[in-house]
mmCIF file of C-alpha atoms and ligand atoms in Angstrom:
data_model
loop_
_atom_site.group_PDB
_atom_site.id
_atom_site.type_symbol
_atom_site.label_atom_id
_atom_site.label_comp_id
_atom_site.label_asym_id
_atom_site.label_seq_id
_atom_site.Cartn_x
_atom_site.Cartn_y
_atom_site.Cartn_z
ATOM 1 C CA UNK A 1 109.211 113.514 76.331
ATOM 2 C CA UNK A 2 110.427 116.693 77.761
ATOM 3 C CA UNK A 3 109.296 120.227 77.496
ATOM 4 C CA UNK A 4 112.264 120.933 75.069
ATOM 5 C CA UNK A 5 110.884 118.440 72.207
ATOM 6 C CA UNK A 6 107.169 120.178 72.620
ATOM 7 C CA UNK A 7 108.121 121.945 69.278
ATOM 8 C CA UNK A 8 108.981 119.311 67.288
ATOM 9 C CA UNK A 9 105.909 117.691 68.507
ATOM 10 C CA UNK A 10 103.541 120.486 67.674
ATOM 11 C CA UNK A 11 104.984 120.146 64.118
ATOM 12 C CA UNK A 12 104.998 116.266 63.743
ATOM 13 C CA UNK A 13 101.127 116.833 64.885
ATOM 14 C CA UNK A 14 100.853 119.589 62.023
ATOM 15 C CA UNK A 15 101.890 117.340 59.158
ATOM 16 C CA UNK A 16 99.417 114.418 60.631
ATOM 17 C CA UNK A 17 96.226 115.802 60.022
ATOM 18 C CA UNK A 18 95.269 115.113 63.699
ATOM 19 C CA UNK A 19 93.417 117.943 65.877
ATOM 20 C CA UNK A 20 95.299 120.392 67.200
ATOM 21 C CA UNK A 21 96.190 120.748 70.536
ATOM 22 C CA UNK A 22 99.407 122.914 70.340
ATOM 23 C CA UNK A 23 102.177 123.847 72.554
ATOM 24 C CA UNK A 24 100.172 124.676 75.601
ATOM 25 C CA UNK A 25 98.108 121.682 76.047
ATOM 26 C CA UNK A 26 100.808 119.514 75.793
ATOM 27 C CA UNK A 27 102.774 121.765 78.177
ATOM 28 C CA UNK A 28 100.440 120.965 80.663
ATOM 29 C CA UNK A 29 99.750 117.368 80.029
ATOM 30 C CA UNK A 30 103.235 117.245 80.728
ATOM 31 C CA UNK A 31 102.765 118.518 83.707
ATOM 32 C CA UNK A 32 100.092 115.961 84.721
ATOM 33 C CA UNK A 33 103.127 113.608 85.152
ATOM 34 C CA UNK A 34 102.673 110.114 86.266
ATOM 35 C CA UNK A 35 99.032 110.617 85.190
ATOM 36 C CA UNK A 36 99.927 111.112 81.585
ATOM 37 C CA UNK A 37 102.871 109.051 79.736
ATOM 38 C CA UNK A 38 104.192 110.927 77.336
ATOM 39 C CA UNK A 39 107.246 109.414 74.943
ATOM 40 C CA UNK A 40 109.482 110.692 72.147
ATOM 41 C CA UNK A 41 111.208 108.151 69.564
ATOM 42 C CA UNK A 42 114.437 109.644 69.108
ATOM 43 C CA UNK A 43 116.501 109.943 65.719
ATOM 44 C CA UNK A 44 120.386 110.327 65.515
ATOM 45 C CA UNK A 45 120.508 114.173 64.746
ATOM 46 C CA UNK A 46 123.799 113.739 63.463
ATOM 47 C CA UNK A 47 121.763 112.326 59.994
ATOM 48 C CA UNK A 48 118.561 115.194 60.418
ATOM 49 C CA UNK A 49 117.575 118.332 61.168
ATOM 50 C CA UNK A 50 115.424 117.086 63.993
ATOM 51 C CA UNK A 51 115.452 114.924 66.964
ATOM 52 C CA UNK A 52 112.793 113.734 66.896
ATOM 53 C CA UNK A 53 110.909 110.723 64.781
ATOM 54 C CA UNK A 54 107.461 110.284 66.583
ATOM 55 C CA UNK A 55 105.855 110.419 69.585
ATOM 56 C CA UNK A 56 102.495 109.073 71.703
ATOM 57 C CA UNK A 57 100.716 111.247 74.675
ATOM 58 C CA UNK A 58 98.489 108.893 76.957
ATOM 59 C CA UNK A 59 96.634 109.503 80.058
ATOM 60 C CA UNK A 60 95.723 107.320 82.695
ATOM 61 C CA UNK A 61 92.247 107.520 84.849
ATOM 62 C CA UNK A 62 91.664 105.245 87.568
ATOM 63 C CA UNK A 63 92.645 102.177 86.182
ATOM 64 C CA UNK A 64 92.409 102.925 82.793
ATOM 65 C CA UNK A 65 94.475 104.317 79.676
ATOM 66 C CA UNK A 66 93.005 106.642 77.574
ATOM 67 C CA UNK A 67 95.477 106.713 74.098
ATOM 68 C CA UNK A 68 94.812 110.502 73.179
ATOM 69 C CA UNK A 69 97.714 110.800 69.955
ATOM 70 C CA UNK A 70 100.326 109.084 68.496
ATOM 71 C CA UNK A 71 102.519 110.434 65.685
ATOM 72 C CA UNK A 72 104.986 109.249 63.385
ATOM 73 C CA UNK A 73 107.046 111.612 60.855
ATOM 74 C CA UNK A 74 105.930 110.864 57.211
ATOM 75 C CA UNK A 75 109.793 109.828 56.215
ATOM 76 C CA UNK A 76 109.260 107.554 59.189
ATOM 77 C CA UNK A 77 106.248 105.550 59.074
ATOM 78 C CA UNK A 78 106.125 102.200 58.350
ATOM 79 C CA UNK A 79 109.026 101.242 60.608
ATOM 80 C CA UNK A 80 107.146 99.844 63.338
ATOM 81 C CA UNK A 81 107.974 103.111 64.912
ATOM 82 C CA UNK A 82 104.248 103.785 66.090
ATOM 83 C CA UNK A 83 103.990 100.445 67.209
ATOM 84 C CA UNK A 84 106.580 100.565 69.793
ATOM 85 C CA UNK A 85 105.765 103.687 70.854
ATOM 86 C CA UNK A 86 102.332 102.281 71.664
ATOM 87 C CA UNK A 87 103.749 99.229 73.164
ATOM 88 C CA UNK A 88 105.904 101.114 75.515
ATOM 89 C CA UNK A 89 102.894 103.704 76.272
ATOM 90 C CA UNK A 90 100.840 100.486 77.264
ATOM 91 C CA UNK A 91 103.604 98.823 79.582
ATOM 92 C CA UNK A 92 104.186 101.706 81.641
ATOM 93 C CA UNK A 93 101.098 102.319 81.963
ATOM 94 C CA UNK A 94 100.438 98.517 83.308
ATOM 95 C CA UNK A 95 102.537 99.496 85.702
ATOM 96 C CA UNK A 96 101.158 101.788 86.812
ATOM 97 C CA UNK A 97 98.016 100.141 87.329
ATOM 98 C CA UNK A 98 95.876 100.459 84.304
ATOM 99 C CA UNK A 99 93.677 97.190 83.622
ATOM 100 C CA UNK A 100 92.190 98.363 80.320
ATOM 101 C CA UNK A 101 93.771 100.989 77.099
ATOM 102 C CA UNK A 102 91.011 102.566 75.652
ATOM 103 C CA UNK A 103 90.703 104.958 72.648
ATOM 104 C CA UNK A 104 88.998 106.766 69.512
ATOM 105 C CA UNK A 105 90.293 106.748 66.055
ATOM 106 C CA UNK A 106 88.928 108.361 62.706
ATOM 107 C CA UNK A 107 86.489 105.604 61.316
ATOM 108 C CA UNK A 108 88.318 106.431 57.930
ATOM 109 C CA UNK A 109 92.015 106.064 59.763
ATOM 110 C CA UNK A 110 92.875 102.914 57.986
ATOM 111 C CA UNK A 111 96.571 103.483 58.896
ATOM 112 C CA UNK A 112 96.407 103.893 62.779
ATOM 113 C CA UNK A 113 93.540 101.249 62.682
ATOM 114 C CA UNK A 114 96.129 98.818 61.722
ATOM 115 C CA UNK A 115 98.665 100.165 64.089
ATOM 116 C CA UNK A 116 96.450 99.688 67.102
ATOM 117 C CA UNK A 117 94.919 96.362 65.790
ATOM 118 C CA UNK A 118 98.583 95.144 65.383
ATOM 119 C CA UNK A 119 98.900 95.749 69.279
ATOM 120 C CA UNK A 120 96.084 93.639 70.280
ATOM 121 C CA UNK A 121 93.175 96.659 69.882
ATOM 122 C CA UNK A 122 89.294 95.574 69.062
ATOM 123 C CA UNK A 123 86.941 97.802 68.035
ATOM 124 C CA UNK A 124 83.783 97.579 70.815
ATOM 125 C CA UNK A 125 81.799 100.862 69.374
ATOM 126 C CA UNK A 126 80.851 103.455 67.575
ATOM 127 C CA UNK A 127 80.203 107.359 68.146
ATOM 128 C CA UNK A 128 78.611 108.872 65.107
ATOM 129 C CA UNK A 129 79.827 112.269 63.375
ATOM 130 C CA UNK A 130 82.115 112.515 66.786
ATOM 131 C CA UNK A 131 84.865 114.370 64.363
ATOM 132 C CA UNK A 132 85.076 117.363 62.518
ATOM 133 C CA UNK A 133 86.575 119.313 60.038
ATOM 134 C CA UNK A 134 85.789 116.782 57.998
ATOM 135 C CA UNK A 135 82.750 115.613 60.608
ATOM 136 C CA UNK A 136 83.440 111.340 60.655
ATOM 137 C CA UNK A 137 82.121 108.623 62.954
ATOM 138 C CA UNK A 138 84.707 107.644 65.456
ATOM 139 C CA UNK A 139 84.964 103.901 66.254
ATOM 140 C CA UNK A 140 86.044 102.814 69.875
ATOM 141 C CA UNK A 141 88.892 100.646 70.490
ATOM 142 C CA UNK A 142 89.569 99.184 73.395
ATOM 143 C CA UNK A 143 92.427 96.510 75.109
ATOM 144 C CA UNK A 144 92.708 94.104 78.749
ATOM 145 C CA UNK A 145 95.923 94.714 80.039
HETATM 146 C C1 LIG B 1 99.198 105.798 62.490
HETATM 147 C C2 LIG B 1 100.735 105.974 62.557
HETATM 148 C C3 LIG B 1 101.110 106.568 63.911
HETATM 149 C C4 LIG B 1 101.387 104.588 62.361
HETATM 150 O O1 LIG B 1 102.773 104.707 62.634
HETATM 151 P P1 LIG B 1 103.856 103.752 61.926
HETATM 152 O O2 LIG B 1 105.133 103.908 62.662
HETATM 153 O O3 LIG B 1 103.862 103.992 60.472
HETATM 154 O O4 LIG B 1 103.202 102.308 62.190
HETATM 155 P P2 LIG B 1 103.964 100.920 62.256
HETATM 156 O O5 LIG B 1 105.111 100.933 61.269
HETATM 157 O O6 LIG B 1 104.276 100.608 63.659
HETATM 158 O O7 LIG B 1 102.859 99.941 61.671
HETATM 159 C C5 LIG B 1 101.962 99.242 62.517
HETATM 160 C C6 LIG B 1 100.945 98.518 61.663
HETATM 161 O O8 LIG B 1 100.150 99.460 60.935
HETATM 162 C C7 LIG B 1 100.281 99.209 59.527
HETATM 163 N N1 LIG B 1 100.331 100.494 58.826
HETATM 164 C C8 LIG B 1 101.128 101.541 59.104
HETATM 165 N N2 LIG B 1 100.899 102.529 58.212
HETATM 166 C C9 LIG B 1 99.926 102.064 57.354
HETATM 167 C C10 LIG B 1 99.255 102.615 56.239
HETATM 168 N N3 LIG B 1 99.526 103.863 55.781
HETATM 169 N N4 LIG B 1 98.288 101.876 55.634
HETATM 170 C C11 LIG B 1 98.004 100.631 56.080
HETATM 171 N N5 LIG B 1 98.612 100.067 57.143
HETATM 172 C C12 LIG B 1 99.556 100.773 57.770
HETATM 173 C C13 LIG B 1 101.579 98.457 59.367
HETATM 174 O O9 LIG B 1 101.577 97.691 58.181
HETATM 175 C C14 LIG B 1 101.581 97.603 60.609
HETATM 176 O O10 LIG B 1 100.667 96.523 60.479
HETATM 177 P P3 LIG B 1 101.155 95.062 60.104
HETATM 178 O O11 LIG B 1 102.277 94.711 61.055
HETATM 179 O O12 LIG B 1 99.915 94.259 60.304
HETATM 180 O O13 LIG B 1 101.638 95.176 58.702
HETATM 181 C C15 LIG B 1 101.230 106.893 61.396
HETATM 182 O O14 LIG B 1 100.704 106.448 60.187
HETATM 183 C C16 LIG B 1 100.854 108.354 61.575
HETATM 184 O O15 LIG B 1 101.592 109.137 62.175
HETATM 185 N N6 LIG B 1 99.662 108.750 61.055
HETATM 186 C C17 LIG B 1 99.204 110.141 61.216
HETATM 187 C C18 LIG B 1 98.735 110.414 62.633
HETATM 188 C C19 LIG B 1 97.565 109.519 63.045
HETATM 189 O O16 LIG B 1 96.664 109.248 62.278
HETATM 190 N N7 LIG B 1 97.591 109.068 64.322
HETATM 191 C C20 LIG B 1 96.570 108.208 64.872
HETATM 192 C C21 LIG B 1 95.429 108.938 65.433
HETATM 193 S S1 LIG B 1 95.866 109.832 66.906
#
């Protein structure tokens, strides 16, 4: 991902019902480069208006990898798009070191509970009423590298 697909990002994340974090703080997790990996699945813009088809923003601490969003276009899903984005996400970032993926998803997320089970996720734990807007339980997911 570069800084010149950060608006097609912000509106992928619009039309995904996931918290908003906007231009700015993706702006700067791009700058937190080789901490954070950041990819963009590209489309051939030839056939669309847009470039872009999905994307995933990760961030690594000490030797693990925190998954913070992943994103696929509505037209898109269903294409194994999320799940390679996720696979790629968690290869670089076994390069670089990480020993563990961890992350948070909606406890009513059937959809990216799937994704992330598909790639080898187990749920380990629950936070209660850890969402809002609408306030849901989070369940923790986690992955050895
Ligand atoms: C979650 C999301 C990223 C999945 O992307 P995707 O490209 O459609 O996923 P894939 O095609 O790679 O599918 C991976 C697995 O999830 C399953 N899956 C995908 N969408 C599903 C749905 N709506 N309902 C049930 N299962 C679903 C697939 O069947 C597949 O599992 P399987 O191989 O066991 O059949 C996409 O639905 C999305 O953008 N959702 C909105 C944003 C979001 O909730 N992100 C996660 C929290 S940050």
């Amino acid at each position: 991902m570069v800084e010149h697909d950060l608006l097609e990002v912000c509106a992928i994340e619009q039309m995904s019902d996931l918290s908003t974090w906007g231009w700015d703080a993706y702006h700067r997790e791009l700058q937190a480069m080789p901490e954070s990996i950041m990819l963009a699945a590209r489309v051939d813009s030839t056939f669309h208006e847009y470039q872009i088809a999905g994307f995933i923003v990760t961030r690594i601490v000490a030797d693990e990898v925190h998954i913070n969003n992943v994103a696929v276009r509505p037209e898109f899903r269903g294409q194994h798009i999320g799940s390679e984005l996720l696979r790629h996400a968690l290869h670089q970032a076994q390069q670089r070191g990480a020993t563990v993926a961890r992350l948070e998803v909606r406890a009513g997320n059937q959809a990216a509970q799937r994704l992330y089970r598909h790639c080898g996720f187990e749920v380990d734990g629950r936070r209660k009423k850890y969402y809002r807007e609408p306030t849901e339980d989070a369940l923790l997911m986690s992955l050895v590298l």
